[in-house]
Coordinates of C-alpha atoms in Angstrom, one line a residue:
X128 CA -42.8 21.7 55.8
X129 CA -42.8 17.9 54.6
X130 CA -42.2 15.9 57.5
X131 CA -43.0 15.9 61.2
X132 CA -43.5 19.1 63.1
X133 CA -40.7 18.3 65.1
X134 CA -38.6 17.6 62.8
X135 CA -37.1 20.9 62.5
X136 CA -36.9 22.9 65.9
X137 CA -39.1 26.1 66.0
X138 CA -39.5 26.4 62.0
X139 CA -43.3 27.3 62.1
X140 CA -45.8 26.8 59.1
X141 CA -47.7 23.6 58.6
X142 CA -46.6 20.2 58.7
X143 CA -47.6 17.5 56.0
X144 CA -46.9 14.1 56.1
X145 CA -45.8 14.2 52.3
X146 CA -46.0 15.9 48.9
X147 CA -49.4 14.2 48.6
X148 CA -50.8 15.6 51.5
X149 CA -49.7 19.1 50.5
X150 CA -51.4 18.6 46.9
X151 CA -54.6 17.6 48.6
X152 CA -54.8 20.8 50.6
X153 CA -54.2 22.5 47.5
X154 CA -56.9 21.1 45.7
X155 CA -59.0 21.8 48.6
X156 CA -58.6 25.6 47.8
X157 CA -55.8 26.2 50.2
X158 CA -52.6 28.5 48.9
X159 CA -49.3 27.0 47.8
X160 CA -46.5 28.5 50.2
X161 CA -43.6 30.2 48.5
X162 CA -41.2 27.8 49.9
X163 CA -41.6 24.2 51.4
X164 CA -39.1 22.8 53.5
X165 CA -38.1 19.6 53.6
X166 CA -35.8 18.4 57.0
X167 CA -33.6 15.8 55.3
X168 CA -32.2 14.2 58.8
X169 CA -35.8 13.9 59.8
X170 CA -37.5 12.3 57.0
X171 CA -34.4 10.0 56.0
X172 CA -32.6 9.1 59.1
X173 CA -30.6 6.0 58.8
X174 CA -31.5 2.6 60.3
X175 CA -29.8 1.7 63.5
X176 CA -26.6 0.0 62.7
X177 CA -26.9 0.1 58.7
X178 CA -23.6 0.6 56.9
X179 CA -23.0 4.1 55.7
X180 CA -23.3 3.6 52.1
X181 CA -26.4 1.6 52.6
X182 CA -27.8 4.5 54.2
X183 CA -26.6 6.9 52.1
X184 CA -28.4 5.1 49.5
X185 CA -31.5 4.9 51.3
X186 CA -31.5 8.2 52.1
X187 CA -30.8 9.1 48.2
X188 CA -33.5 7.0 47.4
X189 CA -36.3 8.9 49.4
X190 CA -34.8 12.0 48.4
X191 CA -35.0 11.2 44.6
X192 CA -38.5 10.2 44.9
X193 CA -39.6 13.3 46.6
X194 CA -37.4 15.7 44.2
X195 CA -39.2 13.6 41.2
X196 CA -42.6 13.9 42.4
X197 CA -42.0 18.1 43.0
X198 CA -40.5 18.8 39.6
X199 CA -43.2 16.3 37.8
X200 CA -46.3 18.1 39.4
X201 CA -47.7 21.6 38.2
X202 CA -49.5 22.2 41.3
X203 CA -46.0 23.0 42.9
X204 CA -45.0 24.9 39.9
X205 CA -44.6 28.6 41.6
X206 CA -42.6 27.6 45.2
X207 CA -39.1 26.1 45.7
X208 CA -38.3 23.1 47.6
X209 CA -36.0 23.9 50.6
X210 CA -33.8 20.6 51.2
X211 CA -32.6 20.7 54.8
X212 CA -29.5 18.6 56.2
X213 CA -27.3 19.3 59.4
X214 CA -23.6 19.0 58.9
X215 CA -23.6 17.3 55.3
X216 CA -21.3 19.8 54.2
X217 CA -17.6 20.9 55.5
X218 CA -17.3 24.8 55.6
X219 CA -13.9 24.8 57.0
X220 CA -11.0 22.4 57.5
X221 CA -11.3 19.9 60.3
X222 CA -15.2 19.4 60.5
X223 CA -16.7 16.3 60.5
X224 CA -19.6 15.8 57.9
X225 CA -22.8 13.3 57.7
X226 CA -21.3 11.2 55.4
X227 CA -24.9 9.9 54.8
X228 CA -26.4 12.8 53.6
X229 CA -23.4 14.8 52.0
X230 CA -24.5 12.8 48.5
X231 CA -27.6 14.0 48.6
X232 CA -26.2 17.5 48.0
X233 CA -24.2 16.2 44.5
X234 CA -27.9 14.8 43.6
X235 CA -29.6 18.0 44.3
X236 CA -26.9 19.9 42.4
X237 CA -27.7 18.5 39.4
X238 CA -31.4 18.7 40.4
X239 CA -31.0 22.6 40.2
X240 CA -28.9 22.8 37.1
X241 CA -32.0 21.0 35.0
X242 CA -34.8 22.9 36.8
X243 CA -33.3 26.3 38.0
X244 CA -35.3 28.1 40.7
X245 CA -37.1 25.0 42.0
X246 CA -34.7 23.8 44.7
X247 CA -32.4 25.0 47.5
X248 CA -29.8 23.2 49.6
X249 CA -29.2 24.5 53.3
X250 CA -26.9 22.5 55.5
X251 CA -27.4 23.5 59.5
X252 CA -25.1 23.6 62.3
X253 CA -24.9 19.8 63.5
X254 CA -27.5 18.6 66.2
X255 CA -25.5 18.5 69.1
X256 CA -26.9 21.4 71.2
X257 CA -28.7 21.3 74.6
X258 CA -32.1 22.1 72.4
X259 CA -33.3 24.8 74.4
X260 CA -36.1 27.2 73.4
X261 CA -33.5 29.9 72.9
X262 CA -31.4 27.7 70.7
X263 CA -34.8 27.3 68.8
X264 CA -35.7 30.6 68.2
X265 CA -32.3 31.7 66.8
X266 CA -32.3 28.2 64.3
X267 CA -35.9 29.2 63.0
X268 CA -34.8 33.0 62.3
X269 CA -31.6 32.1 61.2
X270 CA -33.2 29.4 58.8
X271 CA -35.8 32.0 58.0
X272 CA -32.8 34.7 56.4
X273 CA -31.7 31.4 54.3
X274 CA -34.9 31.0 52.7
X275 CA -35.4 34.7 51.9
X276 CA -32.1 34.2 50.5
X277 CA -31.6 33.9 46.4
X278 CA -28.6 31.4 46.8
X279 CA -29.5 28.1 45.6
X280 CA -26.9 26.4 48.0
X281 CA -26.6 27.7 52.4
X282 CA -25.0 26.8 55.2
X283 CA -25.6 27.9 58.5
X284 CA -22.5 28.1 61.0
X285 CA -23.2 29.5 64.5
X286 CA -25.6 31.9 63.0
X287 CA -23.6 33.2 60.0
X288 CA -24.7 32.0 56.4
X289 CA -22.2 31.1 54.1
X290 CA -22.1 30.4 50.3
X291 CA -19.6 28.0 48.5
X292 CA -17.7 29.8 45.8
X293 CA -14.4 28.0 43.9
X294 CA -11.5 30.0 44.8
X295 CA -8.1 29.8 43.0
X296 CA -5.5 28.3 44.9
X297 CA -1.6 27.5 44.8
X298 CA 0.9 25.3 46.5
X299 CA 3.2 26.9 48.8
X300 CA 6.6 27.9 47.8
X301 CA 8.3 25.5 50.1
X302 CA 6.5 22.5 47.9
X303 CA 4.8 21.6 51.6
X304 CA 4.7 18.1 52.6
X305 CA 4.8 15.2 49.7
X306 CA 3.6 11.5 50.4
X307 CA 6.5 9.1 50.5
X308 CA 5.3 7.0 47.3
X309 CA 8.3 4.9 47.1
X310 CA 8.5 3.4 50.2
X311 CA 5.9 0.4 50.2
X312 CA 3.4 -0.5 48.0
X313 CA 0.9 1.4 46.3
X314 CA -3.1 0.5 45.5
X315 CA -4.4 1.8 42.6
X316 CA -8.4 0.9 41.7
X317 CA -9.3 1.3 38.5
X318 CA -5.6 0.8 37.5
X319 CA -6.3 -1.1 34.1
X320 CA -8.6 2.2 32.8
X321 CA -7.3 5.1 31.1
X322 CA -7.0 7.6 34.0
X323 CA -5.4 4.5 36.2
X324 CA -2.7 3.3 33.8
X325 CA -1.6 7.3 33.4
X326 CA -1.3 7.2 36.8
X327 CA 1.0 4.3 37.6
X328 CA 3.0 4.7 35.1
X329 CA 3.4 8.3 36.7
X330 CA 4.1 6.7 40.1
X331 CA 6.6 4.4 38.7
X332 CA 8.5 7.4 36.5
X333 CA 8.4 10.4 38.3
X334 CA 8.0 9.1 41.9
X335 CA 9.9 6.2 41.7
X336 CA 7.1 3.6 43.5
X337 CA 8.7 0.0 42.7
X338 CA 5.7 -2.0 44.2
X339 CA 2.5 -1.7 43.0
X340 CA -1.0 -3.1 43.6
X341 CA -3.6 -2.7 40.2
X342 CA -6.8 -3.5 40.7
X343 CA -10.1 -3.6 38.4
X344 CA -12.9 -5.7 38.3
X345 CA -11.3 -8.1 35.2
X346 CA -7.6 -7.4 36.6
X347 CA -5.2 -9.4 34.0
X348 CA -7.8 -10.1 31.6
X349 CA -8.4 -6.6 31.0
X350 CA -7.8 -5.1 27.7
X351 CA -4.2 -3.9 27.7
X352 CA -3.6 -5.1 31.1
X353 CA -0.4 -7.2 29.9
X354 CA 1.2 -4.7 28.2
X355 CA 0.9 -2.4 31.1
X356 CA 2.5 -4.5 33.4
X357 CA 5.6 -5.3 31.2
X358 CA 5.9 -1.6 30.8
X359 CA 5.9 -0.8 34.3
X360 CA 8.3 -3.9 35.1
X361 CA 10.6 -2.6 32.3
X362 CA 10.8 0.7 34.3
X363 CA 11.7 -1.3 37.2
X364 CA 8.7 -1.7 39.0
X365 CA 7.5 -4.9 40.9
X366 CA 3.4 -5.4 39.6
X367 CA 0.6 -7.1 40.8
X368 CA -2.6 -7.2 39.0
X369 CA -5.3 -8.2 40.7
X370 CA -9.4 -8.6 39.5
X371 CA -11.5 -7.3 42.9
X372 CA -14.7 -5.8 43.2
X373 CA -13.7 -3.1 45.4
X374 CA -17.2 -2.4 45.8
X375 CA -17.3 -5.8 48.3
X376 CA -16.1 -5.5 51.5
X377 CA -14.8 -9.1 51.9
X378 CA -13.2 -8.8 48.4
X379 CA -11.2 -6.0 49.1
X380 CA -10.2 -7.8 53.0
X381 CA -9.1 -10.4 51.1
X382 CA -7.1 -8.2 48.9
X383 CA -5.4 -6.3 51.6
X384 CA -4.3 -9.4 53.0
X385 CA -2.2 -10.4 50.3
X386 CA 0.2 -7.4 50.6
X387 CA 3.4 -8.4 51.9
X388 CA 4.6 -7.4 55.3
X389 CA 8.0 -6.6 53.7
X390 CA 6.3 -4.1 51.4
X391 CA 3.3 -2.8 53.5
X392 CA 0.7 -0.3 52.1
X393 CA 2.0 3.0 52.1
X394 CA -0.9 4.2 49.6
X395 CA -4.1 4.3 48.4
X396 CA -5.5 5.9 45.0
X397 CA -9.2 5.4 44.5
X398 CA -10.0 5.8 40.8
X399 CA -12.8 3.7 39.5
X400 CA -16.1 4.3 38.3
X401 CA -18.8 4.4 35.9
X402 CA -21.2 6.3 34.4
X403 CA -24.9 6.2 33.1
X404 CA -26.1 9.5 32.4
X405 CA -29.6 10.3 32.7
X406 CA -31.8 13.3 33.4
X407 CA -33.1 13.6 37.5
X408 CA -36.6 12.6 36.0
X409 CA -35.6 9.2 34.5
X410 CA -33.3 8.3 37.5
X411 CA -34.3 5.0 38.9
X412 CA -33.2 3.6 42.3
X413 CA -31.1 0.7 40.3
X414 CA -29.3 3.2 37.6
X415 CA -28.1 5.3 41.2
X416 CA -27.1 2.5 42.5
X417 CA -25.2 1.2 39.5
X418 CA -23.1 4.1 39.4
X419 CA -22.9 4.6 43.5
X420 CA -21.4 1.1 44.3
X421 CA -17.8 2.2 42.3
X422 CA -17.9 5.3 44.4
X423 CA -19.4 5.5 47.8
X424 CA -18.9 1.6 49.1
X425 CA -15.4 1.6 47.4
X426 CA -14.3 4.0 48.7
X427 CA -15.6 3.5 52.5
X428 CA -14.1 -0.3 52.3
X429 CA -11.4 1.2 51.3
X430 CA -11.1 4.0 54.3
X431 CA -12.5 1.5 57.0
X432 CA -10.1 -1.3 56.3
X433 CA -6.9 0.7 56.0
X434 CA -7.8 3.2 58.6
X435 CA -5.2 1.4 61.2
X436 CA -2.3 1.5 58.9
X437 CA 0.2 3.9 58.3
X438 CA -0.6 5.2 55.0
X439 CA 1.1 8.7 53.5
X440 CA -1.5 8.9 51.2
X441 CA -5.3 8.3 50.6
X442 CA -6.2 10.1 47.2
X443 CA -9.6 9.9 45.8
X444 CA -10.2 10.5 42.2
X445 CA -13.8 12.8 42.4
X446 CA -14.9 14.8 39.9
X447 CA -16.5 18.5 39.1
X448 CA -19.9 17.0 38.5
X449 CA -20.3 17.0 41.8
X450 CA -19.7 20.3 42.6
X451 CA -21.3 22.0 39.7
X452 CA -24.0 19.8 39.8
X453 CA -23.6 18.6 35.6
X454 CA -27.2 18.0 34.0
X455 CA -28.0 14.4 33.7
X456 CA -25.1 13.2 35.7
X457 CA -26.9 13.3 39.5
X458 CA -26.0 9.7 40.3
X459 CA -22.5 10.3 39.6
X460 CA -22.5 13.9 41.2
X461 CA -23.9 12.1 44.3
X462 CA -21.6 9.3 44.1
X463 CA -18.8 12.0 44.0
X464 CA -20.0 14.0 46.4
X465 CA -19.5 11.2 48.6
X466 CA -15.9 10.7 48.0
X467 CA -15.4 14.7 49.0
X468 CA -17.0 14.6 52.5
X469 CA -15.1 11.3 53.1
X470 CA -11.8 12.9 52.2
X471 CA -12.8 15.8 54.6
X472 CA -14.0 13.0 57.6
X473 CA -10.7 11.4 57.2
X474 CA -8.9 14.9 57.8
X475 CA -11.2 15.4 60.6
X476 CA -9.8 11.9 62.1
X477 CA -6.3 13.0 61.7
X478 CA -6.2 10.6 58.3
X479 CA -4.6 11.4 55.4
X480 CA -7.1 11.8 53.0
X481 CA -7.5 14.3 49.5
X482 CA -10.5 14.4 47.1
X483 CA -9.4 15.6 43.6
X484 CA -12.5 16.7 41.6
X485 CA -11.4 16.4 38.5
X486 CA -12.7 18.1 35.3
X487 CA -12.3 17.4 31.6
X488 CA -9.2 15.2 30.7
X489 CA -7.8 15.4 27.1
X490 CA -7.0 11.7 27.5
X491 CA -9.9 9.8 26.2
X492 CA -11.2 7.1 29.0
X493 CA -14.2 5.4 29.9
X494 CA -16.1 8.2 31.6
X495 CA -15.1 10.6 28.3
X496 CA -15.1 8.3 25.4
X497 CA -18.6 8.9 24.8
X498 CA -18.3 12.8 24.4
X499 CA -19.6 13.9 20.9
X500 CA -18.1 17.1 19.3
X501 CA -21.4 18.7 20.1
X502 CA -20.8 17.9 23.7
X503 CA -17.1 19.1 23.9
X504 CA -18.6 22.3 22.1
X505 CA -21.1 22.6 25.2
X506 CA -18.5 22.1 27.6
X507 CA -16.3 24.8 26.2
X508 CA -19.3 27.2 26.4
X509 CA -19.7 26.1 30.1
X510 CA -16.1 27.1 30.5
X511 CA -14.5 23.8 31.3
X512 CA -11.4 23.1 29.0
X513 CA -9.4 19.8 28.9
X514 CA -6.6 18.9 30.6
X515 CA -3.5 17.8 28.8
X516 CA -2.0 14.5 30.9
X517 CA 1.2 16.3 31.4
X518 CA -0.7 18.9 33.0
X519 CA -3.2 16.5 34.9
X520 CA 0.0 14.7 36.6
X521 CA 1.6 18.3 37.3
X522 CA -1.6 18.8 39.2
X523 CA -1.5 15.6 41.3
X524 CA 1.9 15.9 42.2
X525 CA 1.0 19.9 43.2
X526 CA -2.1 18.7 45.5
X527 CA -0.7 17.5 48.6
X528 CA 1.4 20.6 49.0
X529 CA -2.0 22.5 49.0
X530 CA -3.2 21.0 52.2
X531 CA -6.7 21.0 50.9
X532 CA -9.3 18.0 51.5
X533 CA -10.6 19.1 48.5
X534 CA -9.7 20.6 45.2
X535 CA -11.3 21.1 42.0
X536 CA -8.9 20.2 39.4
X537 CA -9.6 21.8 36.1
X538 CA -9.1 24.4 33.2
X539 CA -11.3 27.1 33.7
X540 CA -12.3 29.4 30.4
X541 CA -13.5 32.5 32.3
X542 CA -13.4 34.6 29.0
X543 CA -15.7 31.8 27.9
X544 CA -18.2 32.0 30.8
X545 CA -18.3 35.9 30.3
X546 CA -18.9 35.9 26.7
X547 CA -21.7 33.5 27.2
X548 CA -24.1 36.1 28.3
X549 CA -25.5 33.4 31.0
X550 CA -25.1 33.8 34.9
X551 CA -22.4 31.6 35.7
X552 CA -23.0 28.6 37.9
X553 CA -23.2 30.0 41.8
X554 CA -19.9 28.1 42.4
X555 CA -18.0 30.1 39.9
X556 CA -19.4 33.5 40.9
X557 CA -16.4 34.3 42.6
X558 CA -14.0 34.0 39.7
X559 CA -16.8 35.2 36.6
X560 CA -18.5 38.3 37.3
X561 CA -21.1 39.0 35.0
X562 CA -24.4 41.4 35.0
X563 CA -27.2 39.5 36.5
X564 CA -30.1 38.7 34.6
X565 CA -33.2 39.3 35.8
X566 CA -35.1 36.0 36.8
X567 CA -37.5 34.4 34.9
X568 CA -40.7 34.6 36.3
X569 CA -42.3 31.5 38.3
X570 CA -45.8 32.0 36.6
X571 CA -46.1 30.8 33.1
X572 CA -45.9 34.1 30.3
X573 CA -46.1 36.9 33.4
X574 CA -42.5 37.6 32.9
X575 CA -41.4 37.2 29.6
X576 CA -37.6 37.4 28.8
X577 CA -36.3 41.4 28.4
X578 CA -36.9 42.2 25.4
X579 CA -38.9 39.6 24.0
X580 CA -42.6 40.4 24.9
X581 CA -42.3 44.1 23.7
X582 CA -40.9 42.9 20.5
X583 CA -43.5 40.3 20.0
X584 CA -46.5 43.0 21.1
X585 CA -45.1 45.5 18.9
X586 CA -44.8 42.9 15.9
X587 CA -47.7 42.2 13.1
X588 CA -49.2 39.0 13.9
X589 CA -47.6 37.8 10.6
X590 CA -44.0 38.2 11.7
X591 CA -44.3 36.9 15.3
X592 CA -44.6 33.3 13.9
X593 CA -40.9 33.6 12.3
X594 CA -39.3 35.7 15.4
X595 CA -40.1 33.1 17.7
X596 CA -39.2 30.4 15.1
X597 CA -35.9 32.2 14.4
X598 CA -35.7 32.3 18.2
X599 CA -35.9 28.6 18.9
X600 CA -33.8 27.9 16.0
X601 CA -30.9 29.9 17.4
X602 CA -31.1 28.2 20.8
X603 CA -31.0 25.0 19.1
X604 CA -28.2 26.0 17.0
X605 CA -26.8 27.1 20.3
X606 CA -27.4 24.1 22.2
X607 CA -25.9 21.7 19.6
X608 CA -23.1 23.8 18.5
X609 CA -24.2 24.6 14.8
X610 CA -22.5 27.9 13.9
X611 CA -25.2 29.7 11.2
X612 CA -29.0 28.8 12.7
X613 CA -30.3 29.4 9.5
X614 CA -29.1 26.4 8.7
X615 CA -31.5 24.6 11.1
X616 CA -35.0 23.6 9.2
X617 CA -38.2 24.5 10.9
X618 CA -39.5 21.2 9.8
X619 CA -36.3 19.1 10.7
X620 CA -37.0 16.3 13.6
X621 CA -35.2 17.5 16.8
X622 CA -34.1 14.2 17.4
X623 CA -32.5 14.0 14.0
X624 CA -30.2 17.1 14.6
X625 CA -29.0 14.8 17.7
X626 CA -31.1 15.8 20.9
X627 CA -31.0 13.8 23.4
X628 CA -32.3 14.2 27.1
X629 CA -29.5 16.5 28.2
X630 CA -29.4 18.5 25.5
X631 CA -33.2 18.6 25.6
X632 CA -32.7 20.3 29.2
X633 CA -30.4 22.7 28.1
X634 CA -32.6 23.6 25.3
X635 CA -35.3 24.0 28.0
X636 CA -33.5 25.9 30.3
X637 CA -32.4 28.5 27.6
X638 CA -36.1 29.0 26.3
X639 CA -37.4 29.0 29.8
X640 CA -34.6 32.0 30.6
X641 CA -35.6 33.9 27.3
X642 CA -39.5 33.6 27.9
X643 CA -40.1 33.5 31.5
X644 CA -42.6 30.1 30.5
X645 CA -42.0 27.3 33.0
X646 CA -41.3 24.3 30.4
X647 CA -41.3 20.5 30.7
X648 CA -37.9 19.1 30.5
X649 CA -39.4 16.6 27.7
X650 CA -40.3 20.0 25.5
X651 CA -38.2 18.9 23.0
X652 CA -39.6 15.8 22.4
X653 CA -43.4 17.0 22.9
X654 CA -42.7 19.4 20.3
X655 CA -40.6 17.7 17.4
X656 CA -39.5 20.2 15.2
X657 CA -38.4 23.9 15.9
X658 CA -41.2 24.9 14.3
X659 CA -44.1 23.0 16.4
X660 CA -41.6 24.2 19.4
X661 CA -42.4 28.2 18.2
X662 CA -45.9 27.5 17.8
X663 CA -46.4 25.9 21.2
X664 CA -44.6 29.0 22.4
X665 CA -46.6 31.3 21.0
X666 CA -50.1 29.7 22.7
X667 CA -48.2 29.7 26.1
X668 CA -47.1 32.9 25.8
X669 CA -50.7 34.1 24.5
X670 CA -48.9 36.0 21.7
X671 CA -52.2 36.6 19.7
X672 CA -54.0 38.4 22.4
X673 CA -50.9 41.0 23.2
X674 CA -51.5 44.2 22.6
X675 CA -48.9 46.9 22.2
X676 CA -49.0 48.7 25.6
X677 CA -49.1 45.7 27.8
X678 CA -45.1 45.3 27.8
X679 CA -45.1 49.0 29.2
X680 CA -48.0 48.9 31.4
X681 CA -46.1 45.8 33.2
X682 CA -42.9 47.7 33.4
X683 CA -44.5 50.7 35.0
X684 CA -46.2 48.3 37.5
X685 CA -42.6 47.0 38.1
X686 CA -41.1 50.1 38.8
X687 CA -44.1 51.4 41.2
X688 CA -42.1 49.7 44.1
X689 CA -38.8 51.0 43.7
X690 CA -40.5 54.5 42.8
X691 CA -41.9 54.2 46.5
X692 CA -39.1 52.7 47.9
X693 CA -36.9 55.9 47.2
X694 CA -39.3 58.6 48.5
X695 CA -37.3 58.9 51.7
X696 CA -34.9 60.1 50.0
X697 CA -35.1 64.2 48.7
X698 CA -32.4 64.0 46.3
X699 CA -33.3 60.6 44.9
X700 CA -37.3 61.6 45.1
X701 CA -36.7 64.9 43.2
X702 CA -35.0 63.3 40.7
X703 CA -37.2 60.7 39.9
X704 CA -39.9 63.2 39.8
X705 CA -38.0 65.2 37.1
X706 CA -38.1 62.0 35.1
X707 CA -41.0 61.0 35.3
X708 CA -42.3 64.7 34.4
X709 CA -40.4 64.2 31.3
X710 CA -41.8 60.6 30.4
X711 CA -45.6 62.2 30.8
X712 CA -44.7 64.6 28.7
X713 CA -43.3 62.2 25.9
X714 CA -46.6 60.2 26.5
X715 CA -49.2 63.0 26.2
X716 CA -47.5 64.5 23.2
X717 CA -47.6 61.4 21.5
X718 CA -50.9 60.6 22.5
X719 CA -53.2 63.7 22.4
X720 CA -54.1 65.0 18.7
X721 CA -53.0 68.1 17.7
X722 CA -55.0 70.8 19.1
X723 CA -57.4 73.4 17.7
X724 CA -55.7 76.8 17.3
X725 CA -58.0 78.1 20.1
X726 CA -57.7 75.2 22.8
X727 CA -56.0 75.3 25.5
X728 CA -53.6 72.0 26.9
X729 CA -53.0 71.5 30.4
X730 CA -49.7 72.2 31.9
X731 CA -47.7 69.0 33.6
X732 CA -45.2 71.2 34.9
X733 CA -48.1 72.4 37.2
X734 CA -49.1 69.6 38.2
X735 CA -48.1 68.2 41.9
X736 CA -46.0 65.1 42.9
X737 CA -49.2 63.3 44.3
X738 CA -50.8 64.2 40.6
X739 CA -47.6 62.9 39.0
X740 CA -47.8 59.2 41.0
X741 CA -51.5 59.3 40.8
X742 CA -50.9 59.4 36.9
X743 CA -48.2 56.5 37.1
X744 CA -51.1 54.8 39.0
X745 CA -53.3 54.7 36.3
X746 CA -51.0 53.4 33.9
X747 CA -50.8 50.2 35.6

């Protein structure tokens, strides 16, 4: 455990003040535990009286530093970091959430995507019990169950382990309760951006809103602002365009003071946001904060300064990046997860609150305009298809009728996900069912992907380089969206082909899954060409030392526990023994020289069960 021994009740194990202390213990000969627990509520408790956004940023800074150290230090490569929060996720309607630590889930979901099998997220019940020893023992037992699970994200509620799964929803047939948009002034942040402008037109044309307060950092000086105002005015709306940094509480308070009493504020839609994509390893506190402020600070100020008003709608434009943990968007994911938690928090207080976690829009915007054709193909392979503007606005209208505080609003191509052959993100497993792949080994080279070690060991040494080069070229082509891997020249620089930090992470993950190796996120830059990368993999896999029997012996060793586990089932035991006899017959026939005419051979059929299992043991 990292932190105080008292920070997690009854958890047991050795407590280290910091990761560096665990590293020192390993250097002194200590054993690396399979799981290291980081109780977040103890490590990053907010300062007394600190504003929620400030406390959330401080918590994120601390966690980011720990996770970066965890992922960068090879001494920890064989273990998982279990980050434990309390009440940071809402598992049912009406639950209040810990807004300080909720964004950590978004940050770490992206870290999980970038570095699979290295981080686990666990959320415990809120710490509002009496602290009796019985409760401590129960919590420790339930936490142990969570740590034994293969799920990357879990919540513990009254002894029950819950996992997040996306499920289809539909508005009730009666249409539910829609907000009364046209009765007062509706405030839209980020209103001069592409998505904000689409919404403003929709509110006026489809909902009859007649009083709009459109807000952006540049206000009337923003490109297209005058044209948008004139267009809306021509449709009968009274439009006020204002410049305001909604992440500044004083500016938001002054802005709200301009709303006329005869048209009081009745709705808020927060669409503002910025991007600054980078991997977790390269993320700095400054880049984290720059993306957080338009999300966390702005939404919190809007919440606090309007909570006593009679609003009919409080809508937050979030993103599926926070739910899925998009690689390279840990800062953006964190900010959007705060919005999701704030909507649940408002519902628990009896206030309107809806967070719309948008997927990809076909409409170009500041948040999607940077995507290349390769990026779009990569997103398509992940199942995310763009929403047309008409479909997006239809879903915006349908959202209130569902009664949900959080909705993922996206087109999802489940067929593409199944066709990829990869296991879908845990969140999508309820919608997309595929045959699970064997997990990669945590030790370098110990668990080469299914079939790869066997093929390499059986191949001639001269062919092994070709096989690995073809593997690398195929994965490079898949990541970049090239239709023909043979067009990827082995000597061509990967950066010239279009690799950046995000596609490098995807390439690393695909090669790690194929080979079973722990590979650095910078592998596409450390090994600059497909040929160099293939050579690196050959050295890491120790291909030159492989013999043809190694993969078979490893497979036999892997099967032994399963064979022993079936010993208690008489029927299964008999079938297994029969198959083992057949395998031994085949091995014996293939491996023995032809006997002389007067030789006698052992009769394997006469072997006892104990002798058969002893033979299996010898082949390890």
